[in-house]
Amino acid sequence: MKKIMKKVLAVGLVLAMTFSLAACGSSSDKSSDASSETAGDNEKYKVLFVCRNRADVFAARLANSFQDYYEGNYSDKFTFDIQDAQADNDKENQIIDQAVVAGYDCIIVQPNDSESQTPSVKAAVEAGVKVITTNAGIRDIEGASWVDADPYEQGKVIAELAVKDAPQNARVVIMSCNPGNLHTESRLSAFHDIFVKERTDVDILAEKICTQSDSATFMQTMEDWVQAYGKIDVCLTIGDDLAKACYEVVKNDATYAETQYYAVDANPDALLRIKLGNQTATVMQDTAELAQKNLDGAWKLLSGEEDTVEDTIETILITADNVDKYIEYYIEQGALTQKEYDEVLAEIGAK
């Protein structure tokens, strides 16, 4: 039997309104008889994933991993939708606010800007909705849950490698993006705390936090640096898309043949670049693990097994020494194909 829940809520950017919403049940009802409801009732819980920006390679992979894990494990327990915020803070907040009004029982939010999304997340929690923030998790909202990597640790392992391997007196550029995002800011902080502090011999030619997160912006930034500074020995970046853009700008110029490119995310094409020697290192953020822990967490919240969920994923540094292992892992996942790997091996053999 369907249960009717009335939610009275005040949401972020909207004037105070009162809504009567048909939903699967109140929070207390779900805690006690969620199993019988999903097994014996036509109405399922409703779960939404708010993707930060599907134009971003990593965010798109994460959304796909969510869909795959949902279809394989939870399609009989709840409905699942994905909406794209398109790297727009106002749009993301609007999606969250409207999801509350629409009667979603759990909202999983990938913030574009943690500070900007906090009011809407708080309003959703206060309205009785289960909320999980992820990549980056907002960890200081009472009643909300989070699943995330440790972004400072990700920046730390990259910075420590660069401390060890960057050439003496290296000419260095540092590129970040998404100002206000916990992940980008934490990685950048680690770069400063470790690499910049310890490698006093290097020359930091330039640093930029790009406000537009797209390859054209990243490439233009690198082009500007090349014109202004000439030879660059190290590109220290917070994400594979940025490292790729830097490489693409100079790949045909022998002046940059030995340039090192450091990043985070372990996008499939980044692993192939590492294998080819066109990227120095990346850090694994396993989208499959993130999706699994988020959707498992959502079900624990909806079924009443847990009141809140707090979980982390592993930080894994990938370099030329171990990249084959993770390429094989991606082939098993379907993120890469054996043909793509074979083509890279053939290119290496032809050099």
mmCIF file of C-alpha atoms in Angstrom:
data_model
loop_
_atom_site.group_PDB
_atom_site.id
_atom_site.type_symbol
_atom_site.label_atom_id
_atom_site.label_comp_id
_atom_site.label_asym_id
_atom_site.label_seq_id
_atom_site.Cartn_x
_atom_site.Cartn_y
_atom_site.Cartn_z
ATOM 1 C CA MET A 1 0.000 0.000 0.000
ATOM 2 C CA LYS A 2 1.374 3.382 -0.932
ATOM 3 C CA LYS A 3 2.065 5.756 1.890
ATOM 4 C CA ILE A 4 1.569 9.527 1.615
ATOM 5 C CA MET A 5 4.162 11.827 3.111
ATOM 6 C CA LYS A 6 3.723 15.573 3.543
ATOM 7 C CA LYS A 7 6.939 17.539 3.497
ATOM 8 C CA VAL A 8 7.073 21.168 4.584
ATOM 9 C CA LEU A 9 10.362 22.649 3.475
ATOM 10 C CA ALA A 10 12.330 25.794 2.912
ATOM 11 C CA VAL A 11 14.716 25.342 0.019
ATOM 12 C CA GLY A 12 17.831 27.412 -0.838
ATOM 13 C CA LEU A 13 16.984 29.905 -3.537
ATOM 14 C CA VAL A 14 13.187 29.410 -3.439
ATOM 15 C CA LEU A 15 10.619 31.322 -1.341
ATOM 16 C CA ALA A 16 9.146 29.351 1.561
ATOM 17 C CA MET A 17 6.593 26.908 0.185
ATOM 18 C CA THR A 18 4.541 23.973 1.496
ATOM 19 C CA PHE A 19 4.215 20.835 -0.593
ATOM 20 C CA SER A 20 2.186 17.646 -0.168
ATOM 21 C CA LEU A 21 4.161 14.955 -1.937
ATOM 22 C CA ALA A 22 3.406 11.361 -2.726
ATOM 23 C CA ALA A 23 6.433 9.352 -1.685
ATOM 24 C CA CYS A 24 7.414 5.918 -0.559
ATOM 25 C CA GLY A 25 7.005 6.682 3.114
ATOM 26 C CA SER A 26 8.330 8.757 5.960
ATOM 27 C CA SER A 27 11.842 8.312 7.308
ATOM 28 C CA SER A 28 10.563 6.346 10.288
ATOM 29 C CA ASP A 29 8.435 4.081 8.086
ATOM 30 C CA LYS A 30 11.397 3.280 5.838
ATOM 31 C CA SER A 31 13.576 2.335 8.756
ATOM 32 C CA SER A 32 11.117 -0.269 9.984
ATOM 33 C CA ASP A 33 9.566 -1.896 6.925
ATOM 34 C CA ALA A 34 11.634 -0.950 3.865
ATOM 35 C CA SER A 35 12.224 -4.577 2.892
ATOM 36 C CA SER A 36 8.538 -5.470 2.758
ATOM 37 C CA GLU A 37 7.734 -2.281 0.880
ATOM 38 C CA THR A 38 10.259 -2.822 -1.897
ATOM 39 C CA ALA A 39 9.480 -6.523 -2.140
ATOM 40 C CA GLY A 40 5.693 -6.320 -1.987
ATOM 41 C CA ASP A 41 4.715 -2.864 -3.193
ATOM 42 C CA ASN A 42 4.671 -1.321 -6.625
ATOM 43 C CA GLU A 43 6.254 1.891 -5.414
ATOM 44 C CA LYS A 44 10.031 2.000 -5.044
ATOM 45 C CA TYR A 45 12.336 4.458 -3.417
ATOM 46 C CA LYS A 46 13.628 7.205 -5.697
ATOM 47 C CA VAL A 47 17.366 7.959 -5.860
ATOM 48 C CA LEU A 48 19.025 10.758 -7.840
ATOM 49 C CA PHE A 49 22.691 11.290 -8.693
ATOM 50 C CA VAL A 50 23.563 14.921 -9.454
ATOM 51 C CA CYS A 51 26.635 14.807 -11.696
ATOM 52 C CA ARG A 52 28.896 17.844 -11.527
ATOM 53 C CA ASN A 53 29.657 18.016 -15.252
ATOM 54 C CA ARG A 54 29.335 15.173 -17.757
ATOM 55 C CA ALA A 55 31.567 17.085 -20.175
ATOM 56 C CA ASP A 56 34.381 16.322 -17.725
ATOM 57 C CA VAL A 57 35.945 12.934 -18.503
ATOM 58 C CA PHE A 58 36.162 11.764 -14.898
ATOM 59 C CA ALA A 59 32.673 12.954 -13.954
ATOM 60 C CA ALA A 60 31.237 11.227 -17.027
ATOM 61 C CA ARG A 61 33.013 7.990 -16.113
ATOM 62 C CA LEU A 62 31.636 8.261 -12.585
ATOM 63 C CA ALA A 63 28.080 8.717 -13.865
ATOM 64 C CA ASN A 64 28.475 5.667 -16.109
ATOM 65 C CA SER A 65 29.827 3.614 -13.203
ATOM 66 C CA PHE A 66 26.805 4.616 -11.116
ATOM 67 C CA GLN A 67 24.448 3.481 -13.863
ATOM 68 C CA ASP A 68 26.249 0.164 -14.345
ATOM 69 C CA TYR A 69 26.328 -0.672 -10.634
ATOM 70 C CA TYR A 70 22.701 0.330 -10.178
ATOM 71 C CA GLU A 71 21.516 -1.853 -13.052
ATOM 72 C CA GLY A 72 23.458 -4.827 -11.738
ATOM 73 C CA ASN A 73 22.515 -4.534 -8.080
ATOM 74 C CA TYR A 74 19.639 -2.225 -7.146
ATOM 75 C CA SER A 75 17.142 -1.968 -9.998
ATOM 76 C CA ASP A 76 14.678 -4.076 -7.980
ATOM 77 C CA LYS A 77 15.002 -1.867 -4.885
ATOM 78 C CA PHE A 78 14.816 1.732 -6.098
ATOM 79 C CA THR A 79 14.579 3.864 -9.208
ATOM 80 C CA PHE A 80 17.699 5.764 -10.208
ATOM 81 C CA ASP A 81 18.140 8.940 -12.232
ATOM 82 C CA ILE A 82 21.143 11.052 -13.220
ATOM 83 C CA GLN A 83 21.039 14.793 -13.878
ATOM 84 C CA ASP A 84 23.916 16.906 -15.192
ATOM 85 C CA ALA A 85 24.697 20.229 -13.488
ATOM 86 C CA GLN A 86 27.016 21.221 -16.358
ATOM 87 C CA ALA A 87 29.569 22.809 -13.991
ATOM 88 C CA ASP A 88 27.007 25.474 -13.045
ATOM 89 C CA ASN A 89 26.558 26.100 -9.310
ATOM 90 C CA ASP A 90 23.114 27.655 -9.680
ATOM 91 C CA LYS A 91 21.945 24.813 -11.900
ATOM 92 C CA GLU A 92 23.251 22.217 -9.458
ATOM 93 C CA ASN A 93 21.473 23.856 -6.537
ATOM 94 C CA GLN A 94 18.273 24.078 -8.570
ATOM 95 C CA ILE A 95 18.477 20.357 -9.363
ATOM 96 C CA ILE A 96 18.892 19.541 -5.657
ATOM 97 C CA ASP A 97 16.031 21.830 -4.630
ATOM 98 C CA GLN A 98 13.697 20.441 -7.292
ATOM 99 C CA ALA A 99 14.615 16.864 -6.370
ATOM 100 C CA VAL A 100 13.366 17.502 -2.836
ATOM 101 C CA VAL A 101 10.102 18.874 -4.192
ATOM 102 C CA ALA A 102 9.805 15.930 -6.592
ATOM 103 C CA GLY A 103 9.913 13.472 -3.698
ATOM 104 C CA TYR A 104 13.316 11.834 -4.141
ATOM 105 C CA ASP A 105 14.162 9.759 -1.087
ATOM 106 C CA CYS A 106 17.939 9.942 -1.511
ATOM 107 C CA ILE A 107 20.048 12.462 -3.424
ATOM 108 C CA ILE A 108 23.713 11.769 -4.175
ATOM 109 C CA VAL A 109 25.460 15.056 -4.945
ATOM 110 C CA GLN A 110 28.797 15.508 -6.700
ATOM 111 C CA PRO A 111 29.432 19.173 -5.838
ATOM 112 C CA ASN A 112 30.793 21.587 -8.380
ATOM 113 C CA ASP A 113 31.676 23.934 -5.510
ATOM 114 C CA SER A 114 31.267 22.534 -2.009
ATOM 115 C CA GLU A 115 30.567 25.916 -0.428
ATOM 116 C CA SER A 116 27.967 26.821 -3.045
ATOM 117 C CA GLN A 117 26.153 23.493 -2.751
ATOM 118 C CA THR A 118 26.111 23.442 1.062
ATOM 119 C CA PRO A 119 22.870 25.465 1.571
ATOM 120 C CA SER A 120 20.848 23.264 -0.799
ATOM 121 C CA VAL A 121 22.284 20.089 0.720
ATOM 122 C CA LYS A 122 21.421 21.342 4.212
ATOM 123 C CA ALA A 123 17.880 22.215 3.105
ATOM 124 C CA ALA A 124 17.413 18.743 1.637
ATOM 125 C CA VAL A 125 18.597 17.085 4.854
ATOM 126 C CA GLU A 126 16.282 19.307 6.907
ATOM 127 C CA ALA A 127 13.403 18.256 4.633
ATOM 128 C CA GLY A 128 14.003 14.623 5.594
ATOM 129 C CA VAL A 129 15.815 13.504 2.438
ATOM 130 C CA LYS A 130 18.820 11.192 2.706
ATOM 131 C CA VAL A 131 21.767 13.036 1.140
ATOM 132 C CA ILE A 132 25.224 11.725 0.261
ATOM 133 C CA THR A 133 27.899 14.065 -1.084
ATOM 134 C CA THR A 134 30.751 12.561 -3.073
ATOM 135 C CA ASN A 135 33.816 13.602 -5.044
ATOM 136 C CA ALA A 136 34.032 15.941 -3.159
ATOM 137 C CA GLY A 137 32.268 14.966 0.025
ATOM 138 C CA ILE A 138 30.988 17.810 2.219
ATOM 139 C CA ARG A 139 31.873 16.463 5.635
ATOM 140 C CA ASP A 140 30.491 19.032 8.073
ATOM 141 C CA ILE A 141 26.731 18.945 7.445
ATOM 142 C CA GLU A 142 24.847 17.397 10.353
ATOM 143 C CA GLY A 143 22.695 14.496 9.214
ATOM 144 C CA ALA A 144 24.290 14.233 5.762
ATOM 145 C CA SER A 145 26.546 11.429 4.553
ATOM 146 C CA TRP A 146 29.662 11.398 2.385
ATOM 147 C CA VAL A 147 31.737 8.985 0.302
ATOM 148 C CA ASP A 148 35.026 10.283 -1.029
ATOM 149 C CA ALA A 149 38.716 9.939 -1.666
ATOM 150 C CA ASP A 150 41.218 11.924 0.389
ATOM 151 C CA PRO A 151 42.059 14.755 -2.026
ATOM 152 C CA TYR A 152 44.952 16.079 0.041
ATOM 153 C CA GLU A 153 46.498 12.609 0.076
ATOM 154 C CA GLN A 154 46.080 12.447 -3.704
ATOM 155 C CA GLY A 155 47.979 15.702 -4.085
ATOM 156 C CA LYS A 156 50.527 14.567 -1.541
ATOM 157 C CA VAL A 157 51.590 11.389 -3.347
ATOM 158 C CA ILE A 158 51.946 13.325 -6.614
ATOM 159 C CA ALA A 159 53.904 16.123 -4.912
ATOM 160 C CA GLU A 160 56.223 13.649 -3.194
ATOM 161 C CA LEU A 161 56.976 11.958 -6.506
ATOM 162 C CA ALA A 162 57.681 15.323 -8.129
ATOM 163 C CA VAL A 163 59.996 16.250 -5.244
ATOM 164 C CA LYS A 164 61.997 13.119 -6.007
ATOM 165 C CA ASP A 165 61.922 13.130 -9.811
ATOM 166 C CA ALA A 166 61.714 16.745 -11.015
ATOM 167 C CA PRO A 167 65.035 17.896 -12.525
ATOM 168 C CA GLN A 168 67.351 20.158 -10.571
ATOM 169 C CA ASN A 169 66.436 23.822 -11.094
ATOM 170 C CA ALA A 170 63.337 22.741 -13.003
ATOM 171 C CA ARG A 171 61.116 25.298 -14.689
ATOM 172 C CA VAL A 172 57.654 24.505 -13.312
ATOM 173 C CA VAL A 173 54.058 25.494 -14.040
ATOM 174 C CA ILE A 174 51.093 24.601 -11.813
ATOM 175 C CA MET A 175 47.545 24.372 -13.155
ATOM 176 C CA SER A 176 44.285 23.868 -11.274
ATOM 177 C CA CYS A 177 40.587 24.506 -11.952
ATOM 178 C CA ASN A 178 37.142 24.602 -10.288
ATOM 179 C CA PRO A 179 37.854 27.258 -7.633
ATOM 180 C CA GLY A 180 36.004 26.403 -4.439
ATOM 181 C CA ASN A 181 36.003 22.662 -5.122
ATOM 182 C CA LEU A 182 37.369 20.683 -2.165
ATOM 183 C CA HIS A 183 39.276 18.246 -4.374
ATOM 184 C CA THR A 184 41.060 20.785 -6.542
ATOM 185 C CA GLU A 185 41.878 23.084 -3.641
ATOM 186 C CA SER A 186 43.139 20.248 -1.418
ATOM 187 C CA ARG A 187 45.401 18.852 -4.138
ATOM 188 C CA LEU A 188 46.758 22.317 -4.850
ATOM 189 C CA SER A 189 47.429 22.838 -1.141
ATOM 190 C CA ALA A 190 49.432 19.611 -1.069
ATOM 191 C CA PHE A 191 51.484 20.775 -4.063
ATOM 192 C CA HIS A 192 52.393 23.951 -2.164
ATOM 193 C CA ASP A 193 52.944 22.291 1.209
ATOM 194 C CA ILE A 194 55.239 19.619 -0.174
ATOM 195 C CA PHE A 195 56.661 20.285 -3.636
ATOM 196 C CA VAL A 196 56.986 24.082 -3.528
ATOM 197 C CA LYS A 197 58.224 24.028 0.068
ATOM 198 C CA GLU A 198 60.787 21.253 -0.377
ATOM 199 C CA ARG A 199 62.087 21.984 -3.877
ATOM 200 C CA THR A 200 63.406 25.482 -3.286
ATOM 201 C CA ASP A 201 65.727 25.110 -6.273
ATOM 202 C CA VAL A 202 62.922 25.085 -8.845
ATOM 203 C CA ASP A 203 61.546 28.118 -10.627
ATOM 204 C CA ILE A 204 57.747 28.347 -10.423
ATOM 205 C CA LEU A 205 57.135 30.150 -13.701
ATOM 206 C CA ALA A 206 53.363 30.436 -13.370
ATOM 207 C CA GLU A 207 50.333 29.141 -11.527
ATOM 208 C CA LYS A 208 46.703 29.411 -12.571
ATOM 209 C CA ILE A 209 43.335 28.265 -11.259
ATOM 210 C CA CYS A 210 41.198 28.104 -14.392
ATOM 211 C CA THR A 211 37.642 29.291 -13.852
ATOM 212 C CA GLN A 212 36.445 27.449 -16.968
ATOM 213 C CA SER A 213 36.952 23.687 -16.770
ATOM 214 C CA ASP A 214 37.328 22.660 -20.394
ATOM 215 C CA SER A 215 40.170 21.513 -22.612
ATOM 216 C CA ALA A 216 40.152 24.709 -24.680
ATOM 217 C CA THR A 217 40.799 26.792 -21.557
ATOM 218 C CA PHE A 218 43.516 24.442 -20.346
ATOM 219 C CA MET A 219 45.235 24.416 -23.743
ATOM 220 C CA GLN A 220 45.062 28.195 -24.066
ATOM 221 C CA THR A 221 46.652 28.531 -20.637
ATOM 222 C CA MET A 222 49.508 26.243 -21.657
ATOM 223 C CA GLU A 223 49.924 28.087 -24.968
ATOM 224 C CA ASP A 224 50.192 31.381 -23.086
ATOM 225 C CA TRP A 225 52.836 29.914 -20.812
ATOM 226 C CA VAL A 226 54.843 28.488 -23.701
ATOM 227 C CA GLN A 227 54.879 31.869 -25.418
ATOM 228 C CA ALA A 228 55.770 33.706 -22.210
ATOM 229 C CA TYR A 229 58.350 31.361 -20.699
ATOM 230 C CA GLY A 230 59.662 28.987 -23.350
ATOM 231 C CA LYS A 231 60.974 25.691 -22.005
ATOM 232 C CA ILE A 232 58.937 24.055 -19.230
ATOM 233 C CA ASP A 233 60.305 21.032 -17.366
ATOM 234 C CA VAL A 234 57.356 20.138 -15.128
ATOM 235 C CA CYS A 235 53.584 20.558 -15.455
ATOM 236 C CA LEU A 236 52.049 19.933 -12.047
ATOM 237 C CA THR A 237 48.270 19.666 -12.488
ATOM 238 C CA ILE A 238 45.301 18.639 -10.383
ATOM 239 C CA GLY A 239 43.663 16.454 -13.049
ATOM 240 C CA ASP A 240 44.370 14.319 -16.096
ATOM 241 C CA ASP A 241 42.353 16.570 -18.401
ATOM 242 C CA LEU A 242 44.700 19.430 -17.541
ATOM 243 C CA ALA A 243 47.836 17.339 -17.991
ATOM 244 C CA LYS A 244 46.542 16.083 -21.336
ATOM 245 C CA ALA A 245 45.884 19.633 -22.538
ATOM 246 C CA CYS A 246 49.401 20.704 -21.574
ATOM 247 C CA TYR A 247 50.894 17.749 -23.426
ATOM 248 C CA GLU A 248 48.785 18.283 -26.542
ATOM 249 C CA VAL A 249 50.026 21.863 -26.896
ATOM 250 C CA VAL A 250 53.720 20.913 -27.027
ATOM 251 C CA LYS A 251 53.774 17.284 -28.161
ATOM 252 C CA ASN A 252 55.294 18.099 -31.551
ATOM 253 C CA ASP A 253 57.945 20.470 -30.188
ATOM 254 C CA ALA A 254 61.233 18.751 -29.356
ATOM 255 C CA THR A 255 61.954 21.453 -26.777
ATOM 256 C CA TYR A 256 59.400 19.744 -24.517
ATOM 257 C CA ALA A 257 60.349 16.130 -25.190
ATOM 258 C CA GLU A 258 61.468 15.611 -21.580
ATOM 259 C CA THR A 259 58.684 17.589 -19.903
ATOM 260 C CA GLN A 260 57.066 15.805 -16.959
ATOM 261 C CA TYR A 261 53.275 15.804 -16.512
ATOM 262 C CA TYR A 262 51.731 15.013 -13.117
ATOM 263 C CA ALA A 263 47.995 14.684 -12.455
ATOM 264 C CA VAL A 264 45.155 12.932 -10.611
ATOM 265 C CA ASP A 265 42.128 10.843 -11.699
ATOM 266 C CA ALA A 266 43.593 7.902 -13.659
ATOM 267 C CA ASN A 267 41.381 8.451 -16.685
ATOM 268 C CA PRO A 268 41.803 5.563 -19.135
ATOM 269 C CA ASP A 269 43.601 7.692 -21.723
ATOM 270 C CA ALA A 270 45.983 8.935 -19.018
ATOM 271 C CA LEU A 271 47.089 5.376 -18.353
ATOM 272 C CA LEU A 272 47.822 4.925 -22.040
ATOM 273 C CA ARG A 273 49.821 8.170 -22.044
ATOM 274 C CA ILE A 274 51.837 6.920 -19.081
ATOM 275 C CA LYS A 275 52.525 3.679 -20.935
ATOM 276 C CA LEU A 276 53.674 5.686 -23.972
ATOM 277 C CA GLY A 277 55.842 7.945 -21.817
ATOM 278 C CA ASN A 278 53.680 11.013 -22.466
ATOM 279 C CA GLN A 279 52.546 11.459 -18.855
ATOM 280 C CA THR A 280 54.597 10.917 -15.725
ATOM 281 C CA ALA A 281 52.035 9.900 -13.117
ATOM 282 C CA THR A 282 48.416 9.964 -12.039
ATOM 283 C CA VAL A 283 46.424 8.904 -8.984
ATOM 284 C CA MET A 284 43.612 6.390 -9.180
ATOM 285 C CA GLN A 285 40.134 7.514 -8.258
ATOM 286 C CA ASP A 286 38.292 4.277 -8.935
ATOM 287 C CA THR A 287 34.876 5.266 -10.302
ATOM 288 C CA ALA A 288 33.603 1.713 -9.859
ATOM 289 C CA GLU A 289 34.523 1.772 -6.166
ATOM 290 C CA LEU A 290 32.981 5.223 -5.713
ATOM 291 C CA ALA A 291 29.747 4.151 -7.386
ATOM 292 C CA GLN A 292 29.564 0.950 -5.358
ATOM 293 C CA LYS A 293 30.126 2.659 -2.016
ATOM 294 C CA ASN A 294 27.650 5.436 -2.806
ATOM 295 C CA LEU A 295 24.820 3.169 -3.930
ATOM 296 C CA ASP A 296 25.487 0.648 -1.162
ATOM 297 C CA GLY A 297 25.413 3.596 1.225
ATOM 298 C CA ALA A 298 22.159 4.881 -0.245
ATOM 299 C CA TRP A 299 20.509 1.522 0.359
ATOM 300 C CA LYS A 300 21.833 1.363 3.921
ATOM 301 C CA LEU A 301 20.253 4.764 4.571
ATOM 302 C CA LEU A 302 16.943 3.923 2.908
ATOM 303 C CA SER A 303 16.623 0.527 4.573
ATOM 304 C CA GLY A 304 17.430 1.946 7.996
ATOM 305 C CA GLU A 305 20.620 -0.077 8.403
ATOM 306 C CA GLU A 306 22.582 3.158 8.951
ATOM 307 C CA ASP A 307 21.610 6.694 9.948
ATOM 308 C CA THR A 308 24.603 8.218 8.157
ATOM 309 C CA VAL A 309 27.384 6.856 5.966
ATOM 310 C CA GLU A 310 31.010 8.017 5.928
ATOM 311 C CA ASP A 311 33.399 6.112 3.691
ATOM 312 C CA THR A 312 36.635 6.608 1.770
ATOM 313 C CA ILE A 313 38.303 5.006 -1.236
ATOM 314 C CA GLU A 314 41.951 4.083 -1.647
ATOM 315 C CA THR A 315 44.639 6.437 -2.994
ATOM 316 C CA ILE A 316 46.791 4.643 -5.596
ATOM 317 C CA LEU A 317 49.766 6.250 -7.356
ATOM 318 C CA ILE A 318 50.181 5.049 -10.948
ATOM 319 C CA THR A 319 53.475 5.434 -12.802
ATOM 320 C CA ALA A 320 55.281 3.578 -15.576
ATOM 321 C CA ASP A 321 56.287 0.986 -12.966
ATOM 322 C CA ASN A 322 52.748 -0.278 -12.312
ATOM 323 C CA VAL A 323 50.597 1.096 -15.129
ATOM 324 C CA ASP A 324 50.212 -2.278 -16.881
ATOM 325 C CA LYS A 325 48.329 -3.655 -13.872
ATOM 326 C CA TYR A 326 45.756 -0.866 -13.987
ATOM 327 C CA ILE A 327 45.418 -0.950 -17.759
ATOM 328 C CA GLU A 328 44.485 -4.618 -17.401
ATOM 329 C CA TYR A 329 42.021 -3.654 -14.662
ATOM 330 C CA TYR A 330 40.397 -1.099 -16.967
ATOM 331 C CA ILE A 331 40.203 -3.653 -19.757
ATOM 332 C CA GLU A 332 38.360 -5.996 -17.375
ATOM 333 C CA GLN A 333 36.006 -3.125 -16.459
ATOM 334 C CA GLY A 334 35.403 -2.198 -20.079
ATOM 335 C CA ALA A 335 36.933 1.269 -19.643
ATOM 336 C CA LEU A 336 39.659 0.305 -22.135
ATOM 337 C CA THR A 337 39.784 -2.324 -24.855
ATOM 338 C CA GLN A 338 42.485 -4.846 -25.584
ATOM 339 C CA LYS A 339 42.728 -3.324 -29.062
ATOM 340 C CA GLU A 340 43.552 0.100 -27.611
ATOM 341 C CA TYR A 341 46.264 -1.445 -25.444
ATOM 342 C CA ASP A 342 47.674 -3.455 -28.346
ATOM 343 C CA GLU A 343 47.856 -0.312 -30.479
ATOM 344 C CA VAL A 344 49.864 1.419 -27.756
ATOM 345 C CA LEU A 345 52.209 -1.554 -27.482
ATOM 346 C CA ALA A 346 52.664 -1.539 -31.257
ATOM 347 C CA GLU A 347 53.470 2.180 -31.176
ATOM 348 C CA ILE A 348 56.064 1.571 -28.467
ATOM 349 C CA GLY A 349 57.563 -1.266 -30.493
ATOM 350 C CA ALA A 350 57.818 0.945 -33.560
ATOM 351 C CA LYS A 351 59.839 3.633 -31.766
#
